[in-house]
């Protein structure tokens, strides 16, 4: 977890690679559907372009199908899911069914103003449609309203791992591995 631009996608790949499990990014799956023009992509794009969350029913079904894939059987890392309290409940149900358990929830913390600057930079390099300043600010609001409350939920469960997301990419990776008690691979 972490606000937009905190570096979730980048760090998720390193962590998943370390554990030999897939990094499942709901944002990436939505973007792939948008670029392929699938019905899911057409629906998701309306929300994404406005900086809003795609409705829970749509997102939940997509995640359920993805974690049913054989490569997720040994375990998986979710990047950008759950993002609402309803998704937390849904995920609990899904993994109770598949026999998985949540080992850790990693939250990257970064100052919001620094994030706007990072995202505006990413807009120049990646050209994401939702990286304009207005949409970035709306995404931050939506994160604060709908996703931040999840931090307390996972803290109470004792599986929250908070990591300072400010710094070079490899510094942040080292902090995550440290917090997860992982010996980094050379
Ligand atoms: P991300 O790449 O994680 O920043 O996601 C990009 C956009 O995809 C978000 O701003 C949402 O519109 C949508 N999205 C990704 N994950 C979710 C989710 N778990 N629930 C609802 N919408 C999502």
PDB file of C-alpha atoms and ligand atoms in Angstrom:
ATOM      1  CA  UNK A   1       0.000   0.000   0.000  1.00  0.00           C
ATOM      2  CA  UNK A   2       0.930   3.618  -0.321  1.00  0.00           C
ATOM      3  CA  UNK A   3      -0.369   6.812  -1.897  1.00  0.00           C
ATOM      4  CA  UNK A   4      -0.148   7.268  -5.662  1.00  0.00           C
ATOM      5  CA  UNK A   5       3.474   7.708  -6.670  1.00  0.00           C
ATOM      6  CA  UNK A   6       4.927   6.170  -3.505  1.00  0.00           C
ATOM      7  CA  UNK A   7       6.746   3.564  -5.602  1.00  0.00           C
ATOM      8  CA  UNK A   8       4.446   0.580  -5.056  1.00  0.00           C
ATOM      9  CA  UNK A   9       4.825  -0.853  -8.550  1.00  0.00           C
ATOM     10  CA  UNK A  10       8.620  -0.577  -8.600  1.00  0.00           C
ATOM     11  CA  UNK A  11       9.080  -2.096  -5.164  1.00  0.00           C
ATOM     12  CA  UNK A  12       6.409  -4.765  -5.702  1.00  0.00           C
ATOM     13  CA  UNK A  13       8.438  -6.191  -8.571  1.00  0.00           C
ATOM     14  CA  UNK A  14      11.577  -6.536  -6.420  1.00  0.00           C
ATOM     15  CA  UNK A  15       9.764  -8.159  -3.528  1.00  0.00           C
ATOM     16  CA  UNK A  16       7.838 -10.568  -5.767  1.00  0.00           C
ATOM     17  CA  UNK A  17      11.021 -11.490  -7.609  1.00  0.00           C
ATOM     18  CA  UNK A  18      12.744 -12.254  -4.326  1.00  0.00           C
ATOM     19  CA  UNK A  19       9.998 -14.624  -3.242  1.00  0.00           C
ATOM     20  CA  UNK A  20       9.517 -16.109  -6.715  1.00  0.00           C
ATOM     21  CA  UNK A  21       5.852 -15.176  -6.788  1.00  0.00           C
ATOM     22  CA  UNK A  22       3.828 -13.034  -9.219  1.00  0.00           C
ATOM     23  CA  UNK A  23       3.316  -9.319  -8.493  1.00  0.00           C
ATOM     24  CA  UNK A  24      -0.338  -8.763  -9.239  1.00  0.00           C
ATOM     25  CA  UNK A  25      -0.995  -5.101  -9.966  1.00  0.00           C
ATOM     26  CA  UNK A  26      -4.637  -4.165 -10.386  1.00  0.00           C
ATOM     27  CA  UNK A  27      -3.565  -0.885 -12.034  1.00  0.00           C
ATOM     28  CA  UNK A  28      -1.446  -2.785 -14.593  1.00  0.00           C
ATOM     29  CA  UNK A  29      -4.256  -5.222 -15.353  1.00  0.00           C
ATOM     30  CA  UNK A  30      -6.674  -2.324 -15.852  1.00  0.00           C
ATOM     31  CA  UNK A  31      -4.169  -0.517 -18.098  1.00  0.00           C
ATOM     32  CA  UNK A  32      -3.609  -3.666 -20.194  1.00  0.00           C
ATOM     33  CA  UNK A  33      -7.379  -3.939 -20.652  1.00  0.00           C
ATOM     34  CA  UNK A  34      -7.629  -0.273 -21.582  1.00  0.00           C
ATOM     35  CA  UNK A  35      -4.950  -0.606 -24.240  1.00  0.00           C
ATOM     36  CA  UNK A  36      -6.555  -3.769 -25.643  1.00  0.00           C
ATOM     37  CA  UNK A  37      -9.968  -2.052 -25.683  1.00  0.00           C
ATOM     38  CA  UNK A  38     -11.723  -4.877 -23.779  1.00  0.00           C
ATOM     39  CA  UNK A  39     -15.156  -4.185 -22.184  1.00  0.00           C
ATOM     40  CA  UNK A  40     -13.421  -4.190 -18.767  1.00  0.00           C
ATOM     41  CA  UNK A  41     -10.930  -1.644 -20.086  1.00  0.00           C
ATOM     42  CA  UNK A  42     -13.657   0.600 -21.486  1.00  0.00           C
ATOM     43  CA  UNK A  43     -15.462   0.572 -18.134  1.00  0.00           C
ATOM     44  CA  UNK A  44     -12.284   1.051 -16.051  1.00  0.00           C
ATOM     45  CA  UNK A  45     -10.939   3.911 -18.162  1.00  0.00           C
ATOM     46  CA  UNK A  46     -13.798   6.247 -17.225  1.00  0.00           C
ATOM     47  CA  UNK A  47     -12.826   5.986 -13.572  1.00  0.00           C
ATOM     48  CA  UNK A  48      -9.076   5.900 -14.014  1.00  0.00           C
ATOM     49  CA  UNK A  49      -8.978   9.028 -16.160  1.00  0.00           C
ATOM     50  CA  UNK A  50     -10.899  10.884 -13.445  1.00  0.00           C
ATOM     51  CA  UNK A  51      -8.659   9.609 -10.642  1.00  0.00           C
ATOM     52  CA  UNK A  52     -11.535   7.626  -9.099  1.00  0.00           C
ATOM     53  CA  UNK A  53     -11.536   3.998  -8.044  1.00  0.00           C
ATOM     54  CA  UNK A  54     -13.010   1.407 -10.354  1.00  0.00           C
ATOM     55  CA  UNK A  55     -16.118  -0.050  -8.612  1.00  0.00           C
ATOM     56  CA  UNK A  56     -15.429  -2.800  -6.082  1.00  0.00           C
ATOM     57  CA  UNK A  57     -17.491  -5.481  -7.872  1.00  0.00           C
ATOM     58  CA  UNK A  58     -15.460  -5.060 -11.055  1.00  0.00           C
ATOM     59  CA  UNK A  59     -12.106  -4.965  -9.270  1.00  0.00           C
ATOM     60  CA  UNK A  60     -12.889  -7.852  -6.921  1.00  0.00           C
ATOM     61  CA  UNK A  61     -13.930 -10.164  -9.717  1.00  0.00           C
ATOM     62  CA  UNK A  62     -10.780  -9.349 -11.652  1.00  0.00           C
ATOM     63  CA  UNK A  63      -8.546 -10.125  -8.649  1.00  0.00           C
ATOM     64  CA  UNK A  64     -10.457 -13.320  -7.884  1.00  0.00           C
ATOM     65  CA  UNK A  65      -9.857 -14.553 -11.434  1.00  0.00           C
ATOM     66  CA  UNK A  66      -6.210 -13.580 -11.329  1.00  0.00           C
ATOM     67  CA  UNK A  67      -5.370 -15.333  -8.079  1.00  0.00           C
ATOM     68  CA  UNK A  68      -7.049 -18.450  -9.416  1.00  0.00           C
ATOM     69  CA  UNK A  69      -4.310 -18.685 -12.067  1.00  0.00           C
ATOM     70  CA  UNK A  70      -1.839 -21.528 -11.451  1.00  0.00           C
ATOM     71  CA  UNK A  71       1.199 -19.235 -11.035  1.00  0.00           C
ATOM     72  CA  UNK A  72      -0.422 -17.663  -7.943  1.00  0.00           C
ATOM     73  CA  UNK A  73      -0.901 -20.972  -6.203  1.00  0.00           C
ATOM     74  CA  UNK A  74       2.365 -20.869  -4.193  1.00  0.00           C
ATOM     75  CA  UNK A  75       1.639 -17.289  -3.165  1.00  0.00           C
ATOM     76  CA  UNK A  76       1.400 -13.799  -4.619  1.00  0.00           C
ATOM     77  CA  UNK A  77       2.023 -10.156  -3.927  1.00  0.00           C
ATOM     78  CA  UNK A  78      -0.830  -7.722  -4.482  1.00  0.00           C
ATOM     79  CA  UNK A  79       0.104  -4.251  -5.676  1.00  0.00           C
ATOM     80  CA  UNK A  80      -2.705  -1.723  -5.358  1.00  0.00           C
ATOM     81  CA  UNK A  81      -5.278  -4.072  -3.860  1.00  0.00           C
ATOM     82  CA  UNK A  82      -7.172  -3.925  -1.547  1.00  0.00           C
ATOM     83  CA  UNK A  83      -7.898  -0.201  -1.618  1.00  0.00           C
ATOM     84  CA  UNK A  84     -11.284  -0.053   0.098  1.00  0.00           C
ATOM     85  CA  UNK A  85     -12.725  -1.646   3.223  1.00  0.00           C
ATOM     86  CA  UNK A  86     -15.091  -3.671   1.026  1.00  0.00           C
ATOM     87  CA  UNK A  87     -12.075  -5.032  -0.860  1.00  0.00           C
ATOM     88  CA  UNK A  88     -10.441  -6.030   2.440  1.00  0.00           C
ATOM     89  CA  UNK A  89     -13.469  -8.138   3.303  1.00  0.00           C
ATOM     90  CA  UNK A  90     -13.598  -9.600  -0.181  1.00  0.00           C
ATOM     91  CA  UNK A  91      -9.900 -10.493  -0.108  1.00  0.00           C
ATOM     92  CA  UNK A  92     -10.324 -12.205   3.260  1.00  0.00           C
ATOM     93  CA  UNK A  93     -13.050 -14.352   1.715  1.00  0.00           C
ATOM     94  CA  UNK A  94     -11.024 -15.132  -1.401  1.00  0.00           C
ATOM     95  CA  UNK A  95      -7.951 -16.308   0.455  1.00  0.00           C
ATOM     96  CA  UNK A  96      -9.952 -18.248   3.020  1.00  0.00           C
ATOM     97  CA  UNK A  97     -11.234 -20.137   0.000  1.00  0.00           C
ATOM     98  CA  UNK A  98      -7.860 -20.656  -1.710  1.00  0.00           C
ATOM     99  CA  UNK A  99      -6.083 -21.523   1.555  1.00  0.00           C
ATOM    100  CA  UNK A 100      -3.653 -18.604   1.451  1.00  0.00           C
ATOM    101  CA  UNK A 101      -3.025 -16.180   4.290  1.00  0.00           C
ATOM    102  CA  UNK A 102      -1.851 -12.569   4.432  1.00  0.00           C
ATOM    103  CA  UNK A 103       1.702 -12.590   5.770  1.00  0.00           C
ATOM    104  CA  UNK A 104       2.387  -8.867   5.627  1.00  0.00           C
ATOM    105  CA  UNK A 105       0.978  -5.577   4.418  1.00  0.00           C
ATOM    106  CA  UNK A 106       3.728  -3.172   3.412  1.00  0.00           C
ATOM    107  CA  UNK A 107       2.899   0.540   3.457  1.00  0.00           C
ATOM    108  CA  UNK A 108       5.248   3.017   1.800  1.00  0.00           C
ATOM    109  CA  UNK A 109       5.029   6.430   3.434  1.00  0.00           C
ATOM    110  CA  UNK A 110       5.956   9.556   1.465  1.00  0.00           C
ATOM    111  CA  UNK A 111       5.099  13.235   1.893  1.00  0.00           C
ATOM    112  CA  UNK A 112       2.160  14.187  -0.416  1.00  0.00           C
ATOM    113  CA  UNK A 113       3.871  17.228  -1.998  1.00  0.00           C
ATOM    114  CA  UNK A 114       6.918  15.161  -2.917  1.00  0.00           C
ATOM    115  CA  UNK A 115       4.529  12.715  -4.560  1.00  0.00           C
ATOM    116  CA  UNK A 116       2.918  15.297  -6.804  1.00  0.00           C
ATOM    117  CA  UNK A 117       6.389  16.185  -8.105  1.00  0.00           C
ATOM    118  CA  UNK A 118       7.301  12.511  -8.638  1.00  0.00           C
ATOM    119  CA  UNK A 119       4.101  11.842 -10.513  1.00  0.00           C
ATOM    120  CA  UNK A 120       4.463  14.895 -12.715  1.00  0.00           C
ATOM    121  CA  UNK A 121       7.929  13.590 -13.602  1.00  0.00           C
ATOM    122  CA  UNK A 122       6.521  10.132 -14.324  1.00  0.00           C
ATOM    123  CA  UNK A 123       3.961  11.794 -16.623  1.00  0.00           C
ATOM    124  CA  UNK A 124       6.841  13.055 -18.748  1.00  0.00           C
ATOM    125  CA  UNK A 125       8.595   9.686 -18.985  1.00  0.00           C
ATOM    126  CA  UNK A 126       5.689   7.195 -19.030  1.00  0.00           C
ATOM    127  CA  UNK A 127       2.897   9.350 -20.401  1.00  0.00           C
ATOM    128  CA  UNK A 128       0.208   7.878 -18.163  1.00  0.00           C
ATOM    129  CA  UNK A 129      -3.197   9.461 -18.868  1.00  0.00           C
ATOM    130  CA  UNK A 130      -3.931   9.836 -15.154  1.00  0.00           C
ATOM    131  CA  UNK A 131      -0.721  11.716 -14.296  1.00  0.00           C
ATOM    132  CA  UNK A 132      -1.997  15.286 -14.769  1.00  0.00           C
ATOM    133  CA  UNK A 133      -1.866  17.561 -11.727  1.00  0.00           C
ATOM    134  CA  UNK A 134      -5.658  17.736 -11.170  1.00  0.00           C
ATOM    135  CA  UNK A 135      -6.067  13.990 -11.481  1.00  0.00           C
ATOM    136  CA  UNK A 136      -3.025  13.356  -9.262  1.00  0.00           C
ATOM    137  CA  UNK A 137      -4.556  15.523  -6.523  1.00  0.00           C
ATOM    138  CA  UNK A 138      -7.901  13.763  -6.863  1.00  0.00           C
ATOM    139  CA  UNK A 139      -6.164  10.375  -6.607  1.00  0.00           C
ATOM    140  CA  UNK A 140      -4.477  11.547  -3.411  1.00  0.00           C
ATOM    141  CA  UNK A 141      -7.837  12.613  -1.948  1.00  0.00           C
ATOM    142  CA  UNK A 142      -9.414   9.291  -2.857  1.00  0.00           C
ATOM    143  CA  UNK A 143      -6.460   7.475  -1.271  1.00  0.00           C
ATOM    144  CA  UNK A 144      -6.796   9.482   1.949  1.00  0.00           C
ATOM    145  CA  UNK A 145     -10.557   8.941   2.125  1.00  0.00           C
ATOM    146  CA  UNK A 146     -10.877   5.339   1.064  1.00  0.00           C
ATOM    147  CA  UNK A 147      -7.529   3.601   1.465  1.00  0.00           C
ATOM    148  CA  UNK A 148      -5.774   5.162   4.468  1.00  0.00           C
ATOM    149  CA  UNK A 149      -8.352   3.651   6.854  1.00  0.00           C
ATOM    150  CA  UNK A 150      -7.065   0.206   5.817  1.00  0.00           C
ATOM    151  CA  UNK A 151      -3.760   0.931   7.544  1.00  0.00           C
ATOM    152  CA  UNK A 152      -5.485   0.819  10.944  1.00  0.00           C
ATOM    153  CA  UNK A 153      -7.246  -2.419  10.044  1.00  0.00           C
ATOM    154  CA  UNK A 154      -4.015  -4.204   9.191  1.00  0.00           C
ATOM    155  CA  UNK A 155      -2.156  -2.631  12.117  1.00  0.00           C
ATOM    156  CA  UNK A 156      -4.729  -4.131  14.454  1.00  0.00           C
ATOM    157  CA  UNK A 157      -4.186  -7.493  12.834  1.00  0.00           C
ATOM    158  CA  UNK A 158      -0.469  -7.164  13.576  1.00  0.00           C
ATOM    159  CA  UNK A 159       0.698  -7.608   9.977  1.00  0.00           C
ATOM    160  CA  UNK A 160       1.408  -3.976   9.048  1.00  0.00           C
ATOM    161  CA  UNK A 161       4.962  -3.117   7.971  1.00  0.00           C
ATOM    162  CA  UNK A 162       5.494   0.642   7.563  1.00  0.00           C
ATOM    163  CA  UNK A 163       8.464   1.677   5.455  1.00  0.00           C
ATOM    164  CA  UNK A 164       9.825   5.143   4.679  1.00  0.00           C
ATOM    165  CA  UNK A 165       9.400   5.495   0.910  1.00  0.00           C
ATOM    166  CA  UNK A 166      11.659   8.555   0.520  1.00  0.00           C
ATOM    167  CA  UNK A 167      15.053   7.980  -1.074  1.00  0.00           C
ATOM    168  CA  UNK A 168      16.680   6.067  -3.895  1.00  0.00           C
ATOM    169  CA  UNK A 169      14.861   3.012  -5.201  1.00  0.00           C
ATOM    170  CA  UNK A 170      17.471   0.558  -3.885  1.00  0.00           C
ATOM    171  CA  UNK A 171      17.510   2.225  -0.454  1.00  0.00           C
ATOM    172  CA  UNK A 172      13.761   1.782  -0.163  1.00  0.00           C
ATOM    173  CA  UNK A 173      14.041  -1.842  -1.342  1.00  0.00           C
ATOM    174  CA  UNK A 174      16.662  -2.494   1.334  1.00  0.00           C
ATOM    175  CA  UNK A 175      14.355  -1.000   3.982  1.00  0.00           C
ATOM    176  CA  UNK A 176      11.490  -3.231   2.843  1.00  0.00           C
ATOM    177  CA  UNK A 177      13.649  -6.367   2.894  1.00  0.00           C
ATOM    178  CA  UNK A 178      14.971  -5.388   6.280  1.00  0.00           C
ATOM    179  CA  UNK A 179      11.463  -4.853   7.652  1.00  0.00           C
ATOM    180  CA  UNK A 180      10.341  -8.176   6.171  1.00  0.00           C
ATOM    181  CA  UNK A 181      13.423  -9.864   7.600  1.00  0.00           C
ATOM    182  CA  UNK A 182      14.673 -10.831   4.193  1.00  0.00           C
ATOM    183  CA  UNK A 183      18.322 -11.324   3.285  1.00  0.00           C
ATOM    184  CA  UNK A 184      18.747  -9.474  -0.037  1.00  0.00           C
ATOM    185  CA  UNK A 185      20.046 -11.445  -3.002  1.00  0.00           C
ATOM    186  CA  UNK A 186      23.296 -10.178  -4.490  1.00  0.00           C
TER     187      UNK A 186
HETATM  188  P1  LIG B   1      -2.314   2.292  -9.889  1.00  0.00           P
HETATM  189  O1  LIG B   1      -1.518   1.907 -11.083  1.00  0.00           O
HETATM  190  O2  LIG B   1      -2.231   1.284  -8.774  1.00  0.00           O
HETATM  191  O3  LIG B   1      -2.041   3.690  -9.444  1.00  0.00           O
HETATM  192  O4  LIG B   1      -3.861   2.275 -10.357  1.00  0.00           O
HETATM  193  C1  LIG B   1      -4.313   3.129 -11.379  1.00  0.00           C
HETATM  194  C2  LIG B   1      -5.823   3.279 -11.296  1.00  0.00           C
HETATM  195  O5  LIG B   1      -6.449   2.000 -11.466  1.00  0.00           O
HETATM  196  C3  LIG B   1      -6.355   3.799  -9.977  1.00  0.00           C
HETATM  197  O6  LIG B   1      -6.309   5.212  -9.874  1.00  0.00           O
HETATM  198  C4  LIG B   1      -7.800   3.291 -10.037  1.00  0.00           C
HETATM  199  O7  LIG B   1      -8.596   4.048 -10.927  1.00  0.00           O
HETATM  200  C5  LIG B   1      -7.620   1.912 -10.663  1.00  0.00           C
HETATM  201  N1  LIG B   1      -7.386   0.901  -9.611  1.00  0.00           N
HETATM  202  C6  LIG B   1      -6.249   0.186  -9.395  1.00  0.00           C
HETATM  203  N2  LIG B   1      -6.398  -0.641  -8.348  1.00  0.00           N
HETATM  204  C7  LIG B   1      -7.663  -0.449  -7.883  1.00  0.00           C
HETATM  205  C8  LIG B   1      -8.411  -0.987  -6.810  1.00  0.00           C
HETATM  206  N3  LIG B   1      -7.893  -1.904  -5.986  1.00  0.00           N
HETATM  207  N4  LIG B   1      -9.695  -0.555  -6.655  1.00  0.00           N
HETATM  208  C9  LIG B   1     -10.242   0.341  -7.473  1.00  0.00           C
HETATM  209  N5  LIG B   1      -9.569   0.918  -8.483  1.00  0.00           N
HETATM  210  C10 LIG B   1      -8.298   0.531  -8.702  1.00  0.00           C
END
